[in-house]
Every structure is written in C-alpha cells, then in structure tokens.
CSV table of C-alpha atoms in Angstrom, one decimal:
chain,number,residue,atom,x,y,z
A,1,MET,CA,33.4,-7.9,36.0
A,2,ILE,CA,30.4,-10.3,36.4
A,3,GLN,CA,30.6,-10.0,40.2
A,4,SER,CA,30.7,-6.2,40.1
A,5,ILE,CA,27.5,-6.2,38.0
A,6,LEU,CA,25.7,-8.7,40.2
A,7,ASN,CA,26.5,-6.7,43.3
A,8,LEU,CA,24.6,-3.6,41.9
A,9,GLY,CA,21.0,-2.8,42.5
A,10,LEU,CA,18.6,-4.3,40.0
A,11,ALA,CA,17.9,-1.0,38.2
A,12,LYS,CA,21.5,-0.3,37.5
A,13,LYS,CA,22.2,-4.0,36.7
A,14,LEU,CA,19.4,-4.1,34.0
A,15,ARG,CA,20.6,-0.8,32.6
A,16,LEU,CA,24.3,-1.9,32.3
A,17,LEU,CA,23.4,-5.3,30.9
A,18,SER,CA,21.1,-3.6,28.3
A,19,ALA,CA,23.9,-1.3,27.2
A,20,ALA,CA,26.3,-4.3,27.0
A,21,ALA,CA,23.8,-6.2,25.0
A,22,GLY,CA,23.4,-3.3,22.6
A,23,LYS,CA,27.1,-3.4,21.8
A,24,ASN,CA,27.1,-7.1,21.3
A,25,SER,CA,23.6,-8.0,20.0
A,26,SER,CA,24.5,-11.5,18.6
A,27,LYS,CA,23.6,-14.2,21.2
A,28,GLU,CA,26.2,-16.5,19.6
A,29,ASN,CA,29.0,-14.1,20.7
A,30,GLN,CA,27.9,-13.7,24.3
A,31,SER,CA,30.3,-15.0,26.9
A,32,GLN,CA,29.2,-17.4,29.6
A,33,TRP,CA,29.6,-14.9,32.4
A,34,TYR,CA,27.5,-12.3,30.5
A,35,GLU,CA,24.7,-14.8,29.9
A,36,SER,CA,24.7,-15.9,33.5
A,37,ALA,CA,24.6,-12.2,34.6
A,38,ILE,CA,21.5,-11.7,32.4
A,39,GLN,CA,19.8,-14.8,33.8
A,40,GLU,CA,20.6,-13.7,37.4
A,41,ALA,CA,19.1,-10.3,36.8
A,42,LYS,CA,15.9,-11.7,35.1
A,43,ALA,CA,15.4,-14.2,37.9
A,44,GLU,CA,15.7,-11.3,40.4
A,45,TYR,CA,13.1,-9.3,38.5
A,46,ARG,CA,10.6,-12.2,38.2
A,47,ALA,CA,10.9,-13.0,41.9
A,48,GLY,CA,10.1,-9.4,42.9
A,49,ASN,CA,7.1,-7.1,42.6
A,50,PHE,CA,8.0,-4.0,40.5
A,51,GLU,CA,4.5,-2.9,39.5
A,52,ASN,CA,5.1,0.6,41.0
A,53,GLN,CA,8.6,0.9,39.6
A,54,PRO,CA,8.3,1.7,35.9
A,55,TYR,CA,12.1,2.4,35.6
A,56,ILE,CA,12.9,-1.2,36.5
A,57,GLN,CA,10.1,-2.6,34.3
A,58,LEU,CA,11.4,-0.5,31.4
A,59,PHE,CA,15.0,-1.7,31.5
A,60,TYR,CA,13.8,-5.3,32.0
A,61,HIS,CA,11.9,-5.2,28.7
A,62,VAL,CA,14.7,-3.3,27.0
A,63,LEU,CA,17.2,-6.0,28.0
A,64,SER,CA,14.8,-8.8,27.0
A,65,LEU,CA,14.2,-7.2,23.5
A,66,ILE,CA,17.9,-6.6,22.8
A,67,ASN,CA,18.7,-10.1,24.0
A,68,HIS,CA,16.1,-11.5,21.5
A,69,GLU,CA,13.8,-12.9,24.1
A,70,LYS,CA,10.5,-13.7,22.4
A,71,GLU,CA,8.1,-14.8,25.2
A,72,GLU,CA,6.2,-11.6,24.9
A,73,ASN,CA,6.1,-8.4,22.8
A,74,HIS,CA,8.7,-6.4,24.7
A,75,TYR,CA,8.8,-3.5,22.3
A,76,GLN,CA,5.1,-2.8,22.8
A,77,ARG,CA,5.5,-3.1,26.5
A,78,ILE,CA,8.3,-0.5,26.4
A,79,LEU,CA,6.2,1.9,24.3
A,80,THR,CA,3.2,1.5,26.7
A,81,LEU,CA,5.4,2.1,29.7
A,82,ILE,CA,6.9,5.2,28.2
A,83,LYS,CA,3.4,6.6,27.2
A,84,ASN,CA,1.9,5.8,30.6
A,85,GLU,CA,4.8,6.4,33.0
A,86,GLY,CA,7.2,8.6,31.0
A,87,GLN,CA,6.4,11.6,33.3
A,88,ASN,CA,7.6,9.6,36.3
A,89,ILE,CA,11.0,8.7,34.8
A,90,GLU,CA,14.0,11.0,34.6
A,91,LYS,CA,14.5,12.5,31.1
A,92,THR,CA,18.1,11.4,31.1
A,93,GLU,CA,17.1,7.8,31.6
A,94,LEU,CA,14.4,8.0,29.0
A,95,LYS,CA,17.0,9.2,26.6
A,96,ASN,CA,19.1,6.2,27.5
A,97,VAL,CA,16.2,3.9,26.7
A,98,PHE,CA,15.5,5.6,23.4
A,99,ALA,CA,19.2,5.4,22.5
A,100,LEU,CA,19.4,1.7,23.2
A,101,LEU,CA,16.3,1.0,21.2
A,102,ILE,CA,17.3,3.0,18.2
A,103,ASN,CA,20.8,1.5,18.2
A,104,PHE,CA,19.3,-2.0,18.3
A,105,PHE,CA,16.8,-1.4,15.5
A,106,THR,CA,19.4,0.4,13.3
A,107,LYS,CA,21.7,-2.6,13.6
A,108,GLN,CA,18.8,-5.0,12.8
A,109,GLU,CA,17.9,-3.0,9.7
A,110,ARG,CA,21.4,-3.0,8.5
A,111,TYR,CA,21.4,-6.8,8.6
A,112,GLY,CA,18.0,-7.1,6.8
A,113,VAL,CA,15.6,-7.8,9.7
A,114,ALA,CA,12.1,-6.9,8.4
A,115,GLY,CA,10.2,-4.2,10.2
A,116,SER,CA,13.2,-2.7,11.9
A,117,LEU,CA,13.1,0.6,10.1
A,118,ARG,CA,9.5,1.2,11.0
A,119,LYS,CA,10.2,0.4,14.7
A,120,ALA,CA,13.1,2.8,14.7
A,121,PHE,CA,10.8,5.5,13.3
A,122,ASP,CA,8.0,4.7,15.8
A,123,THR,CA,10.6,5.0,18.5
A,124,TYR,CA,11.8,8.4,17.3
A,125,GLN,CA,8.2,9.6,17.0
A,126,GLU,CA,7.6,8.7,20.7
A,127,MET,CA,10.8,10.4,21.6
A,128,TYR,CA,9.4,13.5,19.8
A,129,ARG,CA,6.2,13.3,21.7
A,130,GLN,CA,8.1,13.1,25.0
A,131,ASN,CA,9.9,16.3,24.0
A,132,LEU,CA,13.3,14.7,23.9
A,133,VAL,CA,14.4,15.4,20.4
A,134,PHE,CA,15.4,19.1,20.5
A,135,GLY,CA,18.2,20.0,22.8
A,136,ASN,CA,21.6,21.5,22.5
A,137,GLY,CA,24.6,20.6,20.3
A,138,VAL,CA,25.4,17.5,18.2
A,139,PHE,CA,22.9,15.2,19.8
A,140,SER,CA,19.8,17.0,18.5
A,141,GLU,CA,21.4,17.6,15.1
A,142,ARG,CA,22.1,13.9,14.6
A,143,VAL,CA,18.6,12.9,15.8
A,144,VAL,CA,16.9,15.3,13.5
A,145,ARG,CA,18.9,14.2,10.5
A,146,ILE,CA,18.1,10.5,11.2
A,147,ILE,CA,14.4,11.1,11.8
A,148,VAL,CA,14.1,12.9,8.5
A,149,THR,CA,16.1,10.2,6.7
A,150,ILE,CA,13.9,7.4,8.1
A,151,GLY,CA,10.7,9.3,7.6
A,152,ALA,CA,11.5,9.9,4.0
A,153,ARG,CA,12.5,6.3,3.4
A,154,LEU,CA,9.2,5.1,4.9
A,155,ARG,CA,7.4,7.8,2.7
A,156,GLU,CA,6.0,9.5,5.7
A,157,ILE,CA,6.4,12.7,3.7
A,158,GLN,CA,3.7,15.0,5.2
A,159,TRP,CA,4.9,14.3,8.8
A,160,THR,CA,8.5,14.5,7.9
A,161,GLU,CA,8.1,17.8,6.1
A,162,ALA,CA,6.3,19.3,9.1
A,163,PHE,CA,8.9,18.0,11.4
A,164,LEU,CA,11.7,19.5,9.3
A,165,GLU,CA,10.0,22.9,9.3
A,166,GLU,CA,9.9,22.8,13.1
A,167,ALA,CA,13.5,21.6,13.3
A,168,TYR,CA,14.8,24.6,11.4
A,169,PHE,CA,13.8,27.0,14.2
A,170,LYS,CA,15.1,24.8,17.0
A,171,LEU,CA,18.4,23.6,15.8
A,172,PRO,CA,21.8,25.3,16.5
A,173,GLU,CA,22.7,27.9,13.9
A,174,SER,CA,25.9,26.2,12.9
A,175,ASN,CA,24.5,23.3,10.9
A,176,LYS,CA,20.8,23.9,10.6
A,177,ASP,CA,21.0,24.8,6.9
A,178,ASN,CA,22.9,21.6,6.1
A,179,ILE,CA,20.4,19.5,7.9
A,180,VAL,CA,17.4,21.1,6.3
A,181,ASN,CA,18.9,21.1,2.8
A,182,SER,CA,19.9,17.5,3.1
A,183,GLY,CA,16.4,16.6,4.4
A,184,LYS,CA,14.6,18.5,1.6
A,185,ALA,CA,16.9,16.9,-1.0
A,186,LEU,CA,16.0,13.4,0.3
A,187,ILE,CA,12.2,14.2,0.3
A,188,LEU,CA,12.5,15.5,-3.3
A,189,PHE,CA,14.4,12.3,-4.2
A,190,ILE,CA,11.6,10.1,-2.7
A,191,GLN,CA,9.1,12.1,-4.8
A,192,LYS,CA,11.2,11.3,-7.9
A,193,ARG,CA,12.1,15.0,-8.4
A,194,TYR,CA,15.7,14.3,-9.1
A,195,SER,CA,16.8,17.5,-10.7
A,196,GLU,CA,15.4,19.5,-7.8
A,197,ALA,CA,17.0,17.1,-5.3
A,198,LYS,CA,20.4,17.7,-6.9
A,199,VAL,CA,20.0,21.5,-6.7
A,200,GLN,CA,19.1,21.2,-3.0
A,201,LEU,CA,22.2,19.1,-2.4
A,202,SER,CA,24.3,21.7,-4.1
A,203,LYS,CA,23.4,24.1,-1.3
A,204,MET,CA,25.1,22.0,1.4
A,205,ALA,CA,28.5,23.0,2.9
A,206,PHE,CA,30.7,20.2,4.1
A,207,MET,CA,31.5,21.3,7.6
A,208,SER,CA,32.2,17.7,8.8
A,209,PRO,CA,33.0,14.4,7.1
A,210,LEU,CA,29.5,13.1,7.9
A,211,TYR,CA,27.8,15.8,5.8
A,212,ARG,CA,29.9,14.8,2.8
A,213,PHE,CA,29.1,11.2,3.6
A,214,TYR,CA,25.3,11.6,3.4
A,215,HIS,CA,25.5,14.0,0.5
A,216,ASP,CA,27.4,11.5,-1.6
A,217,LEU,CA,25.2,8.5,-0.7
A,218,LEU,CA,22.2,10.4,-2.0
A,219,LEU,CA,24.0,11.8,-5.1
A,220,MET,CA,25.0,8.3,-6.1
A,221,ARG,CA,21.3,7.3,-6.0
A,222,ILE,CA,20.3,10.3,-8.1
A,223,CYS,CA,23.0,9.3,-10.7
A,224,TYR,CA,21.5,5.8,-10.9
A,225,GLU,CA,18.0,7.0,-11.2
A,226,THR,CA,19.0,9.5,-14.0
A,227,SER,CA,21.3,6.9,-15.7
A,228,ASP,CA,24.3,9.2,-15.2
A,229,PHE,CA,26.6,6.3,-14.8
A,230,GLU,CA,29.8,8.2,-15.7
A,231,THR,CA,29.2,10.7,-12.8
A,232,PHE,CA,28.4,7.8,-10.5
A,233,ASP,CA,31.8,6.2,-11.2
A,234,GLN,CA,33.5,9.5,-10.4
A,235,ILE,CA,31.6,10.0,-7.2
A,236,ARG,CA,32.1,6.4,-6.1
A,237,THR,CA,35.9,6.6,-6.6
A,238,ALA,CA,36.2,9.9,-4.8
A,239,PHE,CA,33.8,8.6,-2.0
A,240,LYS,CA,36.0,5.5,-1.3
A,241,ARG,CA,39.1,7.7,-1.2
A,242,HIS,CA,37.2,10.1,1.2
A,243,LEU,CA,36.2,7.2,3.5
A,244,SER,CA,39.7,5.8,3.6
A,245,ARG,CA,41.1,9.2,4.9
A,246,LYS,CA,38.5,10.0,7.5
A,247,ALA,CA,39.0,8.4,10.9
A,248,GLN,CA,36.0,10.3,12.3
A,249,ILE,CA,33.6,8.0,10.4
A,250,ALA,CA,33.0,4.7,12.3
A,251,ALA,CA,34.3,1.5,10.7
A,252,GLU,CA,30.8,0.0,10.5
A,253,LEU,CA,29.4,3.1,8.8
A,254,LYS,CA,32.3,2.9,6.3
A,255,ASN,CA,31.4,-0.7,5.5
A,256,VAL,CA,27.7,0.2,5.1
A,257,ALA,CA,28.6,2.9,2.6
A,258,ILE,CA,31.1,0.8,0.6
A,259,ASN,CA,28.6,-2.1,0.4
A,260,PHE,CA,25.9,0.3,-0.8
A,261,ALA,CA,28.1,1.8,-3.5
A,262,THR,CA,29.1,-1.7,-4.6
A,263,ALA,CA,25.4,-2.6,-4.8
A,264,ILE,CA,24.6,0.3,-7.1
A,265,HIS,CA,27.7,-0.6,-9.2
A,266,LEU,CA,26.3,-4.1,-9.6
A,267,LEU,CA,22.9,-2.7,-10.7
A,268,ILE,CA,24.6,-0.6,-13.3
A,269,GLU,CA,26.6,-3.5,-14.6
A,270,PHE,CA,23.4,-5.5,-15.0
A,271,GLN,CA,21.7,-2.6,-16.9
A,272,LEU,CA,24.6,-2.3,-19.3
A,273,ASN,CA,24.9,-6.0,-20.1
A,274,PRO,CA,21.6,-7.7,-18.9
A,275,SER,CA,21.9,-10.7,-21.3
A,276,ALA,CA,25.1,-11.8,-19.7
A,277,GLN,CA,23.7,-12.0,-16.2
A,278,ASP,CA,21.0,-13.7,-14.2
A,279,ILE,CA,18.6,-11.5,-12.1
A,280,GLN,CA,18.5,-14.0,-9.2
A,281,ALA,CA,22.3,-14.0,-9.1
A,282,LEU,CA,22.3,-10.2,-9.0
A,283,ARG,CA,19.7,-10.3,-6.1
A,284,GLU,CA,21.8,-12.8,-4.2
A,285,LYS,CA,25.0,-10.8,-4.7
A,286,ILE,CA,23.4,-7.6,-3.4
A,287,GLN,CA,21.6,-9.4,-0.5
A,288,SER,CA,25.0,-10.8,0.6
A,289,LEU,CA,26.4,-7.3,1.1
A,290,LYS,CA,26.0,-6.7,4.8
A,291,PRO,CA,25.9,-4.4,6.6
A,292,ILE,CA,24.1,-2.1,4.1
A,293,THR,CA,21.6,0.7,4.0
A,294,HIS,CA,18.5,1.5,1.9
A,295,SER,CA,17.9,-2.2,1.3
A,296,GLU,CA,14.3,-1.6,0.4
A,297,TRP,CA,15.4,0.8,-2.4
A,298,LEU,CA,17.9,-1.7,-3.7
A,299,GLU,CA,15.2,-4.4,-3.8
A,300,GLU,CA,12.9,-2.0,-5.6
A,301,LYS,CA,15.6,-1.4,-8.3
A,302,ILE,CA,16.2,-5.2,-8.6
A,303,SER,CA,12.5,-5.7,-9.2
A,304,GLU,CA,12.5,-3.0,-11.8
A,305,LEU,CA,15.3,-4.7,-13.7
A,306,GLU,CA,13.5,-8.1,-13.3
A,307,HIS,CA,10.1,-6.9,-14.6
A,308,GLY,CA,11.0,-3.9,-16.7
A,309,LYS,CA,11.0,-0.4,-15.4
A,310,GLN,CA,7.5,1.0,-15.2
C-alpha cells in the first residue's frame, strides 16, 4: 500500500494521507510504513515550489495539522488559504478539506483537547461563508444540526438563531421540522428556559435513531437541571436499551452517549449524598469517562456542586 501511495502525484498523495491520518489520529498507533509515507510526501512538498498551487498547499497543512505537527499554525494557514484561494479550488475538494478538519476537531473535543469546539465552529462558519453548507439530502441536514449544536454550546445564540431561521427554508422537507425543533430546544436550554425546551422537544418525530439519540441526550440534561431524577433514571435505562438495539449508530457515538449518561448519574449520586463523597474524586471520575460530549457543561455542574449552586 505504501508504494501505491508514493507513486501518486503529490496532490493525491497528501489528500489520501490526510484522510488516513483522520481515521487514525493517534501518532502512537501509526505504522512505520505510514509514517515513512508522510515524511516522503512532506519532503517532496518542501523541495518544490507550490506558491501558485493552493490545492497542494491546503492538503499539506491539513496533513500536518492532523498529524500533530506544531512547527507553525497550520490551522490558521488553512483558513487563510481558503479565504484567499477558495474560489480557485473545486467545491468538492473544499468539502473534503472541511470534512477532514471537522472530523479532527470533533475527535479532539471528545478527548478533552481545549479549544477544539471553537475551532470546529470557526471551520463551520467558514464553510457557511463559502456557500458549502446547504445542499441536498442527508449531508446538509447533518451539517446544519451540528452547527446549531456547537453554536448553542458556545453560546453564540444570536448567530445560531439567525442561521437556524435560514436553514428552515433551505433544508429538505422530510426532516426540517425535526432539525429546527431540536435546535430551538437546545437554544432554550442554554438560556435556562427548561420548560420551554421540553415543550419544543415534544414536537419532534423520531424518523431515525439519531433524532431519538439527540432528543434523549438533551432531555437527560433538562431532567438534571430541574432535579427530576426519577425521570432521568427512566430515560437513561430506555436510552441504553435503545443504543444496544440500533446498529445504525456508530460504536464511538454510543460510547460517547453512555459515558455522558454515566457522568450525569454520578452528578446526581453526589447531590443525593454529598457528605459521603469527595468533589475532587467526582471530578476525576467524570474526567476519566472518554470519549464524552458536553464536557464544558459537566465541568460547570461539578463547579456548582463544589461552590454551591448560584
């Protein structure tokens, strides 16, 4: 396989190695042939002059970023290239670049790398500016849902609400109501309007396992915030059963959800019996649950227990 990659032109070589790096982002797990292929491609790039070939520059920096090379700020170089040269790069290839970046930052965020969520959001915003968000079918639905989720988590409420309003008129009819109701519920939740968020969630129709997945994740958080622990236990039990039956949901996503539900359960246990537990032990238990989602919210809840809810 290494020989087949090395025999390709540099542009394709960098793109394929970037995709492979995205699937296996831990340097410790890289095989010797893969590492040698990366070094060969980078040496070829550095020996050449690609000033007028933004496509090659772009994938060089994508590969370097995903491969955790830190000799320069590769992410900023990628954004600058896209802003300045995006019109000279095929839309399909720009989508490939954005997909690699978002996949990388999403994985980084799940494993607690600071700043990853903001970079994922900045990447999506640039994707929006490049007119690459709205298209046909599942891709655009998924992208819109993720942008709204990240925007709400970062409390970019005004931008996210405006984006959601535009999305409603551009999404396919089949699932637009689910996406918009889910997004509005999340924004209401961030604004601490829990009853309204719950009503908004009740308008969703479970047309696929993923809609049920995101519905239940948010509903569990609402239960925690409103101290409805009995309902939380019921949802958590049903949620785990749902995950075990649905092969359509990726294994890593299932692990993320199970760890998140476990973290909320640990928060509730502490609330019900705080004198029997140590807050630092609680923090360490929750921080050990990886991969996970909404880590910033979990830390906020731990701090509230530590200092007394304001």
